[in-house]
GROMACS .gro file of C-alpha atoms in nm:
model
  253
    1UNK     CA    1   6.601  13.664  11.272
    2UNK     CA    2   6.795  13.976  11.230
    3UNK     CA    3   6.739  14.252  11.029
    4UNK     CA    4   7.028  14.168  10.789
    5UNK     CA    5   6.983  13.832  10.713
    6UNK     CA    6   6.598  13.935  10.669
    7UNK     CA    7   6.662  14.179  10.405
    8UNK     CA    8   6.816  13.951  10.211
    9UNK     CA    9   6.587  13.699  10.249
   10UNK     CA   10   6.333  13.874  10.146
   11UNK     CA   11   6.505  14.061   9.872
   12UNK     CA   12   6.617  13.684   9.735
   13UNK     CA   13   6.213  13.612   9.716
   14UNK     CA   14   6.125  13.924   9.562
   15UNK     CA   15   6.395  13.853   9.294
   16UNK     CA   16   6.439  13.524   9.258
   17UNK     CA   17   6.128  13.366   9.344
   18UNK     CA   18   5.899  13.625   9.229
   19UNK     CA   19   6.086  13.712   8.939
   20UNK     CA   20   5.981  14.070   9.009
   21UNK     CA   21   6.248  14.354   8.814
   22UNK     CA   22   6.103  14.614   9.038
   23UNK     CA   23   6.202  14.432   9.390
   24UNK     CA   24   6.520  14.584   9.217
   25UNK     CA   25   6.401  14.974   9.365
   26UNK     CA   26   6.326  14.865   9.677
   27UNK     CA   27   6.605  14.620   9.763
   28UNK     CA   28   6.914  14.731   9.593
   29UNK     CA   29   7.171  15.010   9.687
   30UNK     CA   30   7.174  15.268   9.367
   31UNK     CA   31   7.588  15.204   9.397
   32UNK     CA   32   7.532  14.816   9.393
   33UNK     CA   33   7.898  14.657   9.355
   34UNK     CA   34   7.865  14.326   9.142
   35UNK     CA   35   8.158  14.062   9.202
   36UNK     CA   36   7.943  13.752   9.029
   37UNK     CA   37   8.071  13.637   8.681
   38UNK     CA   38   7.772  13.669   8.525
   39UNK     CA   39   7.663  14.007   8.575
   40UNK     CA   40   7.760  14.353   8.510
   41UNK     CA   41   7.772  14.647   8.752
   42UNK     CA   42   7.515  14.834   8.936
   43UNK     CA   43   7.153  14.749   9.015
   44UNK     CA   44   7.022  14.802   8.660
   45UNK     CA   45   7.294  14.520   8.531
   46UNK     CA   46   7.067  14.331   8.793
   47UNK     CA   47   6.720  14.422   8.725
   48UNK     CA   48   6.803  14.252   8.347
   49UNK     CA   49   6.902  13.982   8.495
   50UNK     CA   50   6.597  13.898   8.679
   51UNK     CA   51   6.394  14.029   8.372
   52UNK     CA   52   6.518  13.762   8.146
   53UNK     CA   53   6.481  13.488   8.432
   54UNK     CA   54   6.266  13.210   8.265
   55UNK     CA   55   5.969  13.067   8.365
   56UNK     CA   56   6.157  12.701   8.507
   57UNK     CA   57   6.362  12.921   8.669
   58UNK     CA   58   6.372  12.872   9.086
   59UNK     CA   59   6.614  12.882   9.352
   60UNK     CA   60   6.622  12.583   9.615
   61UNK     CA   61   6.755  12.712   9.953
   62UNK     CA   62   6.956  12.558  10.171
   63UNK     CA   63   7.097  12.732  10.454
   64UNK     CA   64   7.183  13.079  10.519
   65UNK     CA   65   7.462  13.248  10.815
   66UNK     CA   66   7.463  13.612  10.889
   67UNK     CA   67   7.792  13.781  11.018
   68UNK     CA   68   7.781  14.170  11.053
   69UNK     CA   69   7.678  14.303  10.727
   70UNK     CA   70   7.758  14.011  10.538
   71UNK     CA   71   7.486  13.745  10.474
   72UNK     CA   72   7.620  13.386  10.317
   73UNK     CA   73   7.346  13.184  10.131
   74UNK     CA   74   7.386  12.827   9.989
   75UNK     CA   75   7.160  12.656   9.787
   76UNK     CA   76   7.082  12.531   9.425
   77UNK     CA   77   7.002  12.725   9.103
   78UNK     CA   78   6.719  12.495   8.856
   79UNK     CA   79   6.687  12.718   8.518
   80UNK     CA   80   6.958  12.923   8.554
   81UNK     CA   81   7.093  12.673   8.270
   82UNK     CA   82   7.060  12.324   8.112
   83UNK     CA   83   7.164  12.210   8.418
   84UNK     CA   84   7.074  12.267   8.783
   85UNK     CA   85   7.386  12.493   8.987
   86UNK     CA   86   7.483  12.435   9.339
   87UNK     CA   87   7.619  12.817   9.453
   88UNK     CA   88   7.751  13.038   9.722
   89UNK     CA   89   7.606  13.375   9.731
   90UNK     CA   90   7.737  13.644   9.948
   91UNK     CA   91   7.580  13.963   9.988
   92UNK     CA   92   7.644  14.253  10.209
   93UNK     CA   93   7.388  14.488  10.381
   94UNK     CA   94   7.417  14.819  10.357
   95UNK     CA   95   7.295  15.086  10.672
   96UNK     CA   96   7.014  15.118  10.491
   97UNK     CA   97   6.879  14.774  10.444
   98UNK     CA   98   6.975  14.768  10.059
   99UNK     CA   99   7.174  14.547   9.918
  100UNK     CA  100   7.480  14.674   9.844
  101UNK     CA  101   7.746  14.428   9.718
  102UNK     CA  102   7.760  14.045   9.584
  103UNK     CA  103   7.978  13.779   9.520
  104UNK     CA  104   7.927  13.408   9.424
  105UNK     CA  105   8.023  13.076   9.290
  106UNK     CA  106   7.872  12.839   9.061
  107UNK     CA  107   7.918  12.449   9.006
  108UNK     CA  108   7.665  12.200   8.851
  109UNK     CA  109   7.508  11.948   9.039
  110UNK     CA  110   7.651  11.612   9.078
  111UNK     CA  111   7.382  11.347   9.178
  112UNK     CA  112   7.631  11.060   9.209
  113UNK     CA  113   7.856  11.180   9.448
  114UNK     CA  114   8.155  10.944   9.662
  115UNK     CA  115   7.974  11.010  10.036
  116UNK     CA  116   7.629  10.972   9.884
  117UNK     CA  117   7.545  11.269  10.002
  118UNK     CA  118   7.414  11.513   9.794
  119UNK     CA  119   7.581  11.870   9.772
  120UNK     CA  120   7.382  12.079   9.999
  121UNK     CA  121   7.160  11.808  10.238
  122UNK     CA  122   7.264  11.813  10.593
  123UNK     CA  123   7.228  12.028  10.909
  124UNK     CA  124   7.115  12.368  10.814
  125UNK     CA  125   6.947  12.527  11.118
  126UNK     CA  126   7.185  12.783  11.320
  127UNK     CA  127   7.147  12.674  11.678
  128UNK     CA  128   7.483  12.737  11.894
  129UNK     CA  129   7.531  13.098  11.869
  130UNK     CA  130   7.711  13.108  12.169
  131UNK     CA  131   7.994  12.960  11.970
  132UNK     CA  132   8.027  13.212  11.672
  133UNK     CA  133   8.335  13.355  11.762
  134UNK     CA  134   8.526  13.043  11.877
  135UNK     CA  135   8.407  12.868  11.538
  136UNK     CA  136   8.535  13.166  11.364
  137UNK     CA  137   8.892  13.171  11.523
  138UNK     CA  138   8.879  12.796  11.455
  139UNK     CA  139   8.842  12.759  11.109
  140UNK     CA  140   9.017  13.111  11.018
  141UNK     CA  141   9.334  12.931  11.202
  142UNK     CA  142   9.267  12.606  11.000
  143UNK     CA  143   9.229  12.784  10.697
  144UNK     CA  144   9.526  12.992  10.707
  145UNK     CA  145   9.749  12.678  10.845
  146UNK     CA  146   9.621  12.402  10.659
  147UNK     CA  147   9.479  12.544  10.303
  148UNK     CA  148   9.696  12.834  10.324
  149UNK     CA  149   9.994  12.694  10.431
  150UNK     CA  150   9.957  12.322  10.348
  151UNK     CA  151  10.071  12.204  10.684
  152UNK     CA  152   9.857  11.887  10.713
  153UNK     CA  153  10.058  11.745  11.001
  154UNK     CA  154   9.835  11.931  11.186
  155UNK     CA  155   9.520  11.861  11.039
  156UNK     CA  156   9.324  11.684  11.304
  157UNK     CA  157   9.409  12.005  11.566
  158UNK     CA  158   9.090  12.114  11.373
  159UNK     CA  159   8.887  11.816  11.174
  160UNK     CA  160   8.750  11.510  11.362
  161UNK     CA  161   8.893  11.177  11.310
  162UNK     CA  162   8.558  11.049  11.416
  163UNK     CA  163   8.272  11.203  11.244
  164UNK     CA  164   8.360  11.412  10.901
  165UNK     CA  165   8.109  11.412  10.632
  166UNK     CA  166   8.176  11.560  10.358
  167UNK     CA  167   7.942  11.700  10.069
  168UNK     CA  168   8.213  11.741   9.813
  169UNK     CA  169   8.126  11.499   9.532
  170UNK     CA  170   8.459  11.367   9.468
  171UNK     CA  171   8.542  11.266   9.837
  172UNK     CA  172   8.413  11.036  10.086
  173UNK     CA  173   8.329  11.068  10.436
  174UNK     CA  174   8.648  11.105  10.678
  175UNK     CA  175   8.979  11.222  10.679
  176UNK     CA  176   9.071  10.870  10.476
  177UNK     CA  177   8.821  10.996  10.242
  178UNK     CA  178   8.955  11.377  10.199
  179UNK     CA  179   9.344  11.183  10.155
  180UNK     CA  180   9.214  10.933   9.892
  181UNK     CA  181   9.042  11.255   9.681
  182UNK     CA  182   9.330  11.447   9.747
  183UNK     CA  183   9.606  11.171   9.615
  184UNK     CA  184   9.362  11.096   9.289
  185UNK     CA  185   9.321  11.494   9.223
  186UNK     CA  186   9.736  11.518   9.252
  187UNK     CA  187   9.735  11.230   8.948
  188UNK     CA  188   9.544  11.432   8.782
  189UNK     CA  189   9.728  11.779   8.855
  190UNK     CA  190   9.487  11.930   9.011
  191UNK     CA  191   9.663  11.989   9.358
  192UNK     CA  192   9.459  12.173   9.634
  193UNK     CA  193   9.627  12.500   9.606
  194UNK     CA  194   9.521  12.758   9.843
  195UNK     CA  195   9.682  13.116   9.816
  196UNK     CA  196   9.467  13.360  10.003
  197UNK     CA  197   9.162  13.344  10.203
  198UNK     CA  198   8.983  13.689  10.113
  199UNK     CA  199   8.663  13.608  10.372
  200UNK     CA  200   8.541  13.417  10.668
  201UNK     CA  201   8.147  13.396  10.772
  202UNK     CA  202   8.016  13.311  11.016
  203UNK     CA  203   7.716  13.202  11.229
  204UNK     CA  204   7.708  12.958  11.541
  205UNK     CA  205   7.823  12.612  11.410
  206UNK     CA  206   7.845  12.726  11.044
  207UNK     CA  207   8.143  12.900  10.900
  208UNK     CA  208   8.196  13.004  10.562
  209UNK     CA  209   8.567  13.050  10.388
  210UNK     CA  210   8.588  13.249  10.056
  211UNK     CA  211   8.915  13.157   9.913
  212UNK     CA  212   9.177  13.260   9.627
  213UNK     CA  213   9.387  12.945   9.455
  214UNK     CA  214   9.447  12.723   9.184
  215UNK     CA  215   9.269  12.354   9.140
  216UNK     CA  216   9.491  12.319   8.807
  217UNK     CA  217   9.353  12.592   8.710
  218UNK     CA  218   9.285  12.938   8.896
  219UNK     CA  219   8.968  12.917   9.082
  220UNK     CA  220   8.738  13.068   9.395
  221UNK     CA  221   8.687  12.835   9.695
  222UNK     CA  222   8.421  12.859   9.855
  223UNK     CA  223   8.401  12.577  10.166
  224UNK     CA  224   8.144  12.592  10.433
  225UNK     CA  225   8.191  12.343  10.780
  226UNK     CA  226   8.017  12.246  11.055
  227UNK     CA  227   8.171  12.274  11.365
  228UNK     CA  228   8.079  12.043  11.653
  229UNK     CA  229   8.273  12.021  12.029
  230UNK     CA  230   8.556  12.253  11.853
  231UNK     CA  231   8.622  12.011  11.545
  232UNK     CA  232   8.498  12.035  11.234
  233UNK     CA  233   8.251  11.808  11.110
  234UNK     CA  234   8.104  11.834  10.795
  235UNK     CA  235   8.221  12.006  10.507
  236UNK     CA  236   8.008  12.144  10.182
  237UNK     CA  237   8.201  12.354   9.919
  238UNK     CA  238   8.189  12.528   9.565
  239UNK     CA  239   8.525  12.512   9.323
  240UNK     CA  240   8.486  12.745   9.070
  241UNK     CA  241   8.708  12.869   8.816
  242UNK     CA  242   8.807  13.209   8.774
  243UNK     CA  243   8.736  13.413   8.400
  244UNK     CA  244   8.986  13.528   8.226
  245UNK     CA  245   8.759  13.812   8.179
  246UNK     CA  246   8.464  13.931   8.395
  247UNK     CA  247   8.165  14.187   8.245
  248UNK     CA  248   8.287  14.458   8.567
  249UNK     CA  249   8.618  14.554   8.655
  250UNK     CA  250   8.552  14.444   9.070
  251UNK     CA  251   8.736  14.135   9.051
  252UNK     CA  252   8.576  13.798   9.140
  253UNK     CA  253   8.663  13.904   9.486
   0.00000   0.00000   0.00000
């Protein structure tokens, strides 16, 4: 494991498993940039946080990719609200090992879902490395043909018409599945509008998009695929919407 991905593993337990404010001093940059909704700036905007964590409060891992000084996790949130929250978090590594900035996004979980697959089960173990950068190139040309510029004529150039499972509740498995979601989210204006893909993670067959749009309303996309014999394969995401106002003056992005 590298020394990236480590520190923020083990900052994450500190924090949020330990509940520990003080994991705070050893883990976080003193100019600690906050992009999350639901947080203000800087690493004592932070240390509250985790102070005032409850005692049902836990995080549920998923999977985690590293890329550079950025590390992706995915998992759920069970406390954090009436509700349990599926989310994104992205953190980047300073030279020191701290902490130093953090985005995310938020959805509750959905146990009925049209795949029957729940939102963060699958594959989670990094194991073709080899392939990082030819993922990358993949899905960074997907995303900026196909979300960004909503050329779907070319859409199996990068998804499988064989094998596509898909996490997102609304959808079911395959391309047929995507189209059907698609068609009943246009009914319901709430078109898949994609306007500028800020980041792109990623880790052997995993590769994480952070996206700008609208879903009838303006939101963050977060989608992370799977990437098998150069198609994609699986797909998980996060569709949250953006605040009008945020408690820092970052941006959600």
């Amino acid at each position: 494991m590298n020394h990236v991905k480590n520190a923020v593993l083990q900052a994450a337990t500190e924090l949020f498993g330990d509940k520990d404010p003080s994991a705070v001093d050893r883990w976080v940059a003193a100019d600690y940039r906050q992009h999350s909704a639901l947080a203000a700036d800087g690493p004592e905007a932070l240390r509250g946080l985790v102070a005032g964590l409850g005692e049902d409060f836990r995080y549920e891992g998923a999977r985690v990719i590293s890329d550079g000084d950025l590390v992706a996790l995915h998992g759920t949130y069970h406390g954090f609200g009436p509700d349990p929250l599926v989310g994104f978090d992205v953190f980047r590594v300073d030279a020191e090992g701290k902490l130093a900035e953090h985005w995310d996004a938020l959805t509750p979980q959905v146990k009925d879902t049209l795949s029957g697959r729940s939102q963060t089960d699958g594959p989670a173990e990094v194991t073709e490395t080899d392939r990082t950068d030819a993922n990358r190139a993949l899905v960074a040309e997907f995303a900026e043909k196909v979300l960004v510029g909503a050329d779907y004529s070319v859409l199996t150039d990068y998804i499988s018409t064989e094998t596509y499972h898909q996490h997102n509740t609304d959808a079911a498995d395959g391309l047929d599945g995507f189209g059907a979601a698609a068609a009943k989210w246009a009914e319901q204006g709430k078109n898949l509008v994609y306007k500028k893909v800020h980041r792109v993670i990623a880790e052997g067959e995993f590769v994480l998009t952070q996206s700008e749009g609208e879903f009838g309303v303006p939101v963050a996309y977060y989608d992370l695929f799977r990437v098998e014999n150069g198609r994609i394969v699986e797909h998980w995401d996060v569709i949250a919407p953006i605040p009008a106002e945020l408690p820092h003056g970052n941006g959600l992005f």
